C-alpha cells in the first residue's frame, strides 16, 4: 500500500457504494453470460456444453502476507489460481465471481488496487466478472474466487485417466514460486529488524514473478490442441510435483517413475537454492504454487510433443504395484511423498 496518497475509509462508501465502485467498469464479453452483476444471481447459458466450477479461498496471514505482497498482485493471483484449475480440466474459463471480507484497516484506495489486479486478470484471460459478495471482517482480508468454465464433454480431462507406459509431462519449470517466496520472506525478516535496509532482490526477477504474479497455462492447453494431443490425465501444480503426481496415480490406479534430472528448474531457482544451501529439486517436489500443468500422454503422442520447448517429459507411468517413485541420477528409486501444504494439519503456511 502506498501510504503517501490519500486513504479514504471504507465507511465513507458503505457496502453498496463499494460494490458499485468495484463493479462499475465491468464489460461482459461472453455469450454464455446472460446476466452479470446487479440482480440476486447471475444467469448463464452454455447451450449444451459441460460446465466446470472451481473455487479457492485465500486468507491474510495464512495464504499471503501483505508486508510484501502488493494488493494488485494479490487480486491478479487470486483469479489466476482458479483459472489454472479450469485449464487443468482442459476447459476454457468464462466467468468468475469474487467475494471479499475487509477489515477497517483497508481503505477504498487499497480495495481499488486489489480490484485493479482482479480486472487485469479478467482482461488478460478474457473472463467476465459476474458477481460476488462483500462483507466486513475482524481480522484482515479474505478473498474467495469462483471460476466457471466450459468444455465439450469429449474434451474434459480428469485425474483418473493415466495408463501404464504413458509419458509424464510438465509445462514450464518448477520450484520457482517457492524460491521466490523464500526470497521475499528473507528480505521481510531483514526489513523487520532494520526498516532502512533496501531489500536485495536484484537478479531474481523471474522467481519473484513466479511467486507474486503467476500465470495460468491456457497457452499450453491451446498448444496441445494444435498438436492434436489429448492428455490422458491432467492436474495443475498448486501443491508441488510430488503430491500432484500422487493424485494422478491414486485416481488412475497406477504408479510412476519420475527422473530426478529431467525435472525442469530455472537458473534463478537453482541459484537461489544454492545461496540457501537447499536442493532446488525439493522446491519443485514440495514447494508448490507453480501453477504449471502436469499431464500424461500416450507413448504414441511422443513425437508430437517432443519439440515443444515448453513441455518436458519427466518420467512414465508404471503398474500400481511399483509405487510412485523418484529415480535418482544414480538409478535409485525413492518413494515420493505428498508433502503438499495442509493448513489443517498445522504445518507451516506458505
Ligand atoms: P445480495 O444481497 O443479493 O447478496 P449484494 O448486495 O451483496 O447482493 O450484491 C449486489 C450485486 O453485486 C450482486 O450482483 C453481487 O453478485 C455483486 N457483488 C457484490 N460484491 C461483489 C464483489 N466484491 N465483486 C463483484 N461483484 C460483487
Ligand atoms: Mg451479498
Coordinates of C-alpha atoms and ligand atoms in Angstrom, one line a residue:
X1 CA 0.0 0.0 0.0
X2 CA 1.3 3.4 -0.9
X3 CA 0.7 5.5 2.2
X4 CA 1.6 8.8 0.7
X5 CA -1.7 9.0 -1.3
X6 CA -4.9 9.9 0.4
X7 CA -6.6 7.0 2.0
X8 CA -10.4 7.1 2.1
X9 CA -12.1 5.0 4.8
X10 CA -14.4 2.2 3.6
X11 CA -17.2 3.6 5.8
X12 CA -17.4 6.7 3.5
X13 CA -18.8 4.5 0.7
X14 CA -20.7 1.8 2.6
X15 CA -21.2 -1.7 1.2
X16 CA -23.3 -0.8 -1.8
X17 CA -21.2 2.2 -2.7
X18 CA -18.1 0.0 -2.6
X19 CA -19.8 -2.7 -4.7
X20 CA -20.8 -0.1 -7.3
X21 CA -17.3 1.2 -7.4
X22 CA -15.7 -2.2 -7.8
X23 CA -18.2 -3.4 -10.5
X24 CA -18.7 -0.1 -12.4
X25 CA -16.2 -0.8 -15.2
X26 CA -17.4 -4.4 -15.9
X27 CA -18.0 -5.2 -19.5
X28 CA -19.4 -8.6 -20.4
X29 CA -17.8 -10.5 -23.3
X30 CA -19.3 -14.0 -23.4
X31 CA -22.5 -15.1 -25.0
X32 CA -22.8 -17.5 -22.1
X33 CA -23.1 -14.6 -19.6
X34 CA -26.8 -13.7 -19.8
X35 CA -26.8 -11.6 -16.7
X36 CA -23.8 -10.5 -14.6
X37 CA -23.7 -8.2 -11.6
X38 CA -26.9 -6.4 -10.4
X39 CA -29.6 -9.0 -9.6
X40 CA -29.9 -11.7 -7.0
X41 CA -27.9 -14.1 -9.1
X42 CA -26.0 -14.1 -12.4
X43 CA -27.6 -16.0 -15.3
X44 CA -25.5 -18.2 -17.6
X45 CA -26.5 -20.2 -20.7
X46 CA -24.0 -22.7 -22.0
X47 CA -26.1 -24.3 -24.7
X48 CA -25.4 -28.0 -24.1
X49 CA -21.7 -27.7 -23.0
X50 CA -20.4 -29.3 -19.8
X51 CA -19.6 -26.8 -17.1
X52 CA -16.7 -26.8 -14.7
X53 CA -16.8 -24.9 -11.4
X54 CA -13.9 -24.3 -9.1
X55 CA -13.3 -22.1 -6.1
X56 CA -10.4 -21.0 -3.8
X57 CA -10.4 -19.1 -0.6
X58 CA -7.3 -17.1 0.5
X59 CA -6.9 -15.7 4.0
X60 CA -4.5 -13.0 5.1
X61 CA -1.7 -14.3 7.3
X62 CA -2.3 -17.9 6.1
X63 CA -2.0 -17.7 2.3
X64 CA -0.5 -14.3 1.8
X65 CA 1.5 -11.7 3.7
X66 CA 0.6 -8.1 2.9
X67 CA 4.0 -7.0 4.2
X68 CA 5.4 -7.9 0.8
X69 CA 2.5 -8.9 -1.5
X70 CA 1.2 -5.9 -3.4
X71 CA -2.7 -5.9 -3.4
X72 CA -2.8 -5.6 -7.2
X73 CA -0.7 -8.8 -7.5
X74 CA -2.9 -10.5 -4.9
X75 CA -6.1 -9.7 -6.9
X76 CA -4.4 -11.0 -10.0
X77 CA -3.1 -14.2 -8.4
X78 CA -6.4 -14.9 -6.7
X79 CA -8.1 -15.0 -10.1
X80 CA -5.3 -16.8 -11.9
X81 CA -5.1 -19.8 -9.5
X82 CA -8.7 -20.5 -10.2
X83 CA -8.3 -20.2 -14.0
X84 CA -5.4 -22.7 -13.6
X85 CA -7.9 -25.2 -12.2
X86 CA -10.2 -24.7 -15.1
X87 CA -7.4 -25.2 -17.7
X88 CA -6.4 -28.3 -15.8
X89 CA -9.7 -29.9 -16.7
X90 CA -9.0 -28.9 -20.4
X91 CA -11.8 -26.4 -20.2
X92 CA -12.0 -22.7 -21.1
X93 CA -12.7 -20.2 -18.3
X94 CA -15.6 -17.9 -19.0
X95 CA -16.8 -16.3 -15.8
X96 CA -15.6 -15.6 -12.2
X97 CA -17.2 -14.4 -9.0
X98 CA -15.1 -12.6 -6.4
X99 CA -16.0 -12.4 -2.7
X100 CA -14.1 -10.3 -0.2
X101 CA -14.2 -9.7 3.6
X102 CA -12.4 -6.5 4.6
X103 CA -11.3 -5.2 8.0
X104 CA -11.3 -1.4 8.7
X105 CA -7.5 -1.2 8.1
X106 CA -8.3 -1.2 4.4
X107 CA -9.1 2.0 2.6
X108 CA -11.1 2.5 -0.5
X109 CA -7.8 3.0 -2.4
X110 CA -6.5 -0.3 -1.1
X111 CA -9.6 -2.2 -2.4
X112 CA -9.2 -0.3 -5.7
X113 CA -5.7 -1.8 -6.0
X114 CA -6.9 -5.3 -5.2
X115 CA -9.6 -4.9 -7.9
X116 CA -7.2 -3.4 -10.4
X117 CA -5.5 -6.8 -10.2
X118 CA -8.8 -8.7 -10.5
X119 CA -9.8 -6.7 -13.5
X120 CA -6.4 -7.1 -15.2
X121 CA -6.6 -10.9 -14.9
X122 CA -10.2 -10.8 -16.3
X123 CA -8.9 -8.8 -19.3
X124 CA -5.8 -10.9 -19.7
X125 CA -7.7 -14.2 -19.7
X126 CA -10.9 -13.0 -21.3
X127 CA -13.3 -13.8 -18.4
X128 CA -16.4 -12.0 -17.3
X129 CA -16.7 -10.9 -13.6
X130 CA -20.3 -11.7 -12.9
X131 CA -20.7 -11.2 -9.2
X132 CA -19.5 -11.8 -5.7
X133 CA -20.1 -10.8 -2.2
X134 CA -18.7 -8.0 0.0
X135 CA -18.6 -8.1 3.8
X136 CA -16.5 -6.9 6.7
X137 CA -14.0 -8.9 8.8
X138 CA -12.4 -8.5 12.2
X139 CA -9.1 -9.8 11.1
X140 CA -7.7 -8.6 7.8
X141 CA -8.5 -9.6 4.3
X142 CA -10.1 -12.8 2.9
X143 CA -10.7 -13.2 -0.8
X144 CA -12.5 -16.0 -2.5
X145 CA -12.8 -16.5 -6.2
X146 CA -15.0 -19.0 -8.1
X147 CA -14.3 -19.7 -11.7
X148 CA -16.7 -21.2 -14.2
X149 CA -15.6 -22.7 -17.5
X150 CA -16.9 -24.8 -20.4
X151 CA -15.8 -27.7 -22.4
X152 CA -17.3 -30.2 -24.8
X153 CA -17.9 -33.5 -22.9
X154 CA -15.3 -35.3 -25.0
X155 CA -12.6 -32.7 -24.2
X156 CA -12.7 -32.8 -20.4
X157 CA -9.6 -34.4 -18.8
X158 CA -9.8 -35.9 -15.4
X159 CA -7.1 -37.1 -13.0
X160 CA -8.1 -40.7 -13.4
X161 CA -7.1 -41.4 -17.0
X162 CA -3.4 -42.2 -16.8
X163 CA -2.4 -45.6 -18.3
X164 CA 0.7 -47.8 -17.8
X165 CA 3.5 -46.6 -20.1
X166 CA 2.0 -43.2 -20.6
X167 CA 4.6 -40.4 -20.5
X168 CA 4.5 -37.9 -17.7
X169 CA 4.9 -34.3 -18.9
X170 CA 5.1 -31.0 -17.2
X171 CA 4.9 -27.5 -18.7
X172 CA 7.4 -24.7 -17.9
X173 CA 9.7 -25.1 -14.9
X174 CA 9.1 -25.9 -11.3
X175 CA 10.2 -24.7 -7.9
X176 CA 10.5 -21.0 -8.8
X177 CA 7.4 -19.8 -6.9
X178 CA 8.7 -21.5 -3.7
X179 CA 12.2 -20.0 -4.1
X180 CA 10.6 -16.6 -4.8
X181 CA 8.7 -16.9 -1.5
X182 CA 11.8 -17.8 0.4
X183 CA 13.5 -14.7 -1.0
X184 CA 10.6 -12.4 0.0
X185 CA 10.4 -14.0 3.4
X186 CA 14.2 -13.5 3.9
X187 CA 14.0 -9.8 2.9
X188 CA 11.0 -9.3 5.1
X189 CA 12.9 -10.6 8.1
X190 CA 15.7 -8.2 7.3
X191 CA 13.2 -5.4 7.0
X192 CA 11.6 -6.2 10.4
X193 CA 15.0 -5.8 12.0
X194 CA 16.2 -2.8 10.0
X195 CA 13.5 -0.9 8.0
X196 CA 16.2 1.4 6.5
X197 CA 17.8 -1.6 4.7
X198 CA 16.9 -1.9 1.0
X199 CA 15.7 -5.4 0.0
X200 CA 18.2 -7.4 -2.0
X201 CA 16.1 -8.7 -4.9
X202 CA 18.4 -8.0 -7.8
X203 CA 18.9 -10.8 -10.3
X204 CA 15.9 -12.7 -9.0
X205 CA 13.1 -11.1 -11.0
X206 CA 11.9 -14.4 -12.5
X207 CA 11.4 -16.3 -9.2
X208 CA 9.7 -13.2 -7.7
X209 CA 7.3 -13.0 -10.6
X210 CA 6.7 -16.8 -10.2
X211 CA 5.5 -16.1 -6.7
X212 CA 3.8 -12.8 -7.0
X213 CA 2.3 -12.9 -10.5
X214 CA 1.9 -16.4 -11.7
X215 CA 0.1 -17.2 -14.9
X216 CA -2.3 -20.0 -15.7
X217 CA -1.2 -22.1 -18.7
X218 CA -4.0 -21.6 -21.1
X219 CA -1.3 -21.3 -23.7
X220 CA -0.3 -24.9 -23.1
X221 CA -3.9 -26.1 -23.4
X222 CA -4.0 -24.3 -26.7
X223 CA -0.7 -25.8 -27.9
X224 CA -1.8 -29.3 -27.0
X225 CA -4.9 -28.8 -29.1
X226 CA -2.9 -27.5 -32.0
X227 CA -0.6 -30.5 -31.8
X228 CA -3.7 -32.8 -31.6
X229 CA -2.6 -34.2 -28.3
X230 CA -5.3 -35.0 -25.7
X231 CA -3.6 -35.9 -22.4
X232 CA -4.9 -39.0 -20.7
X233 CA -4.9 -37.3 -17.2
X234 CA -4.1 -33.8 -16.1
X235 CA -3.8 -31.7 -12.9
X236 CA -2.3 -28.2 -12.2
X237 CA 0.7 -28.0 -9.8
X238 CA -0.5 -25.9 -6.9
X239 CA 0.9 -28.1 -4.1
X240 CA 4.2 -29.4 -5.6
X241 CA 5.0 -32.1 -8.1
X242 CA 5.1 -34.9 -5.6
X243 CA 1.6 -34.5 -4.3
X244 CA 0.1 -33.8 -7.7
X245 CA 1.6 -36.9 -9.4
X246 CA 0.4 -39.0 -6.4
X247 CA -3.1 -37.6 -7.0
X248 CA -3.0 -38.7 -10.7
X249 CA -1.5 -42.1 -9.7
X250 CA -4.1 -42.8 -7.0
X251 CA -7.0 -41.8 -9.1
X252 CA -5.7 -43.7 -12.1
X253 CA -4.7 -46.7 -10.0
X254 CA -1.2 -46.7 -11.5
X255 CA 2.4 -46.0 -10.3
X256 CA 5.1 -43.7 -11.7
X257 CA 8.8 -43.2 -12.2
X258 CA 9.9 -39.6 -12.3
X259 CA 13.5 -38.9 -13.2
X260 CA 15.3 -36.5 -10.9
X261 CA 17.5 -35.0 -13.6
X262 CA 14.5 -34.4 -16.0
X263 CA 12.6 -32.1 -13.6
X264 CA 12.9 -28.6 -15.3
X265 CA 14.4 -26.0 -13.0
X266 CA 15.1 -22.4 -13.9
X267 CA 18.6 -20.9 -13.5
X268 CA 17.4 -18.5 -10.8
X269 CA 15.6 -21.3 -8.9
X270 CA 18.9 -23.2 -8.8
X271 CA 20.9 -20.1 -8.0
X272 CA 18.8 -19.0 -5.0
X273 CA 18.5 -22.6 -3.8
X274 CA 22.3 -22.7 -3.9
X275 CA 22.5 -19.5 -1.9
X276 CA 20.3 -21.0 0.8
X277 CA 22.1 -24.4 0.6
X278 CA 18.9 -26.3 -0.2
X279 CA 18.3 -28.7 -3.1
X280 CA 16.2 -27.0 -5.8
X281 CA 14.6 -30.3 -6.5
X282 CA 12.9 -30.2 -3.1
X283 CA 11.3 -26.8 -4.1
X284 CA 10.0 -28.5 -7.3
X285 CA 8.7 -31.6 -5.5
X286 CA 7.2 -30.0 -2.4
X287 CA 7.2 -26.2 -2.9
X288 CA 4.0 -25.7 -4.8
X289 CA 2.3 -22.6 -6.3
X290 CA 4.0 -23.1 -9.7
X291 CA 0.6 -23.4 -11.5
X292 CA 2.2 -25.4 -14.3
X293 CA 0.3 -28.3 -15.8
X294 CA 1.2 -31.9 -15.1
X295 CA -0.2 -34.4 -17.6
X296 CA 0.2 -37.8 -19.0
X297 CA 0.1 -38.6 -22.7
X298 CA 0.2 -41.9 -24.5
X299 CA 3.6 -43.0 -25.9
X300 CA 2.2 -42.7 -29.4
X301 CA 2.0 -38.9 -28.9
X302 CA 5.7 -38.5 -28.0
X303 CA 6.7 -37.3 -31.5
X304 CA 4.1 -34.6 -31.4
X305 CA 5.2 -33.0 -28.1
X306 CA 8.9 -33.7 -28.1
X307 CA 9.9 -30.4 -29.9
X308 CA 7.7 -28.1 -27.8
X309 CA 10.2 -26.1 -25.7
X310 CA 7.5 -25.6 -23.1
X311 CA 6.8 -29.2 -22.4
X312 CA 9.2 -31.6 -20.7
X313 CA 8.8 -35.4 -20.3
X314 CA 9.9 -36.2 -16.8
X315 CA 9.0 -39.8 -16.5
X316 CA 6.5 -42.5 -17.2
X317 CA 3.5 -44.3 -15.7
X318 CA 4.1 -47.8 -14.2
X319 CA 2.0 -50.5 -12.7
X320 CA 0.5 -49.5 -9.4
X321 CA 2.5 -52.2 -7.6
X322 CA 5.7 -50.4 -8.4
X323 CA 4.6 -47.4 -6.4
X324 CA 5.2 -43.7 -7.0
X325 CA 9.0 -43.2 -7.3
X326 CA 11.6 -40.6 -7.9
X327 CA 14.6 -42.2 -9.8
X328 CA 17.8 -40.5 -8.8
X329 CA 20.8 -39.8 -11.1
X330 CA 22.4 -42.9 -9.7
X331 CA 19.3 -45.0 -10.5
X332 CA 17.9 -45.5 -7.0
X333 CA 14.1 -45.4 -6.6
X334 CA 12.9 -43.2 -3.8
X335 CA 9.2 -43.3 -2.9
X336 CA 7.6 -39.9 -3.5
X337 CA 5.9 -38.3 -0.5
X338 CA 3.0 -35.9 -0.7
X339 CA 4.2 -33.1 1.4
X340 CA 1.8 -30.6 -0.1
X341 CA 0.8 -28.0 2.3
X342 CA -2.1 -28.8 4.6
X343 CA -3.1 -26.0 7.0
X344 CA -5.5 -28.2 8.8
X345 CA -2.5 -30.3 9.9
X346 CA -1.0 -27.2 11.4
X347 CA 2.1 -27.3 9.1
X348 CA 3.9 -24.1 8.3
X349 CA 1.9 -21.9 5.9
X350 CA 3.4 -20.9 2.5
Ligands
LIG1 P1 -27.1 -9.9 -2.3 O1 -27.6 -9.1 -1.1 O2 -28.2 -10.5 -3.1 O3 -26.0 -10.8 -1.9 P2 -25.3 -7.8 -2.9 O4 -25.8 -6.5 -2.5 O5 -24.3 -8.5 -2.0 O6 -26.4 -8.8 -3.2 O7 -24.6 -7.7 -4.3 C1 -25.1 -6.9 -5.3 C2 -24.5 -7.3 -6.6 O8 -23.1 -7.0 -6.7 C3 -24.7 -8.8 -6.9 O9 -24.9 -9.0 -8.3 C4 -23.3 -9.4 -6.5 O10 -23.0 -10.6 -7.2 C5 -22.4 -8.2 -6.8 N1 -21.2 -8.2 -6.0 C6 -21.2 -8.0 -4.6 N2 -20.0 -7.9 -4.1 C7 -19.1 -8.1 -5.2 C8 -17.7 -8.1 -5.3 N3 -16.9 -8.0 -4.3 N4 -17.2 -8.2 -6.6 C9 -18.0 -8.4 -7.6 N5 -19.4 -8.3 -7.6 C10 -19.9 -8.2 -6.4
LIG2 MG1 -24.3 -10.1 -0.8

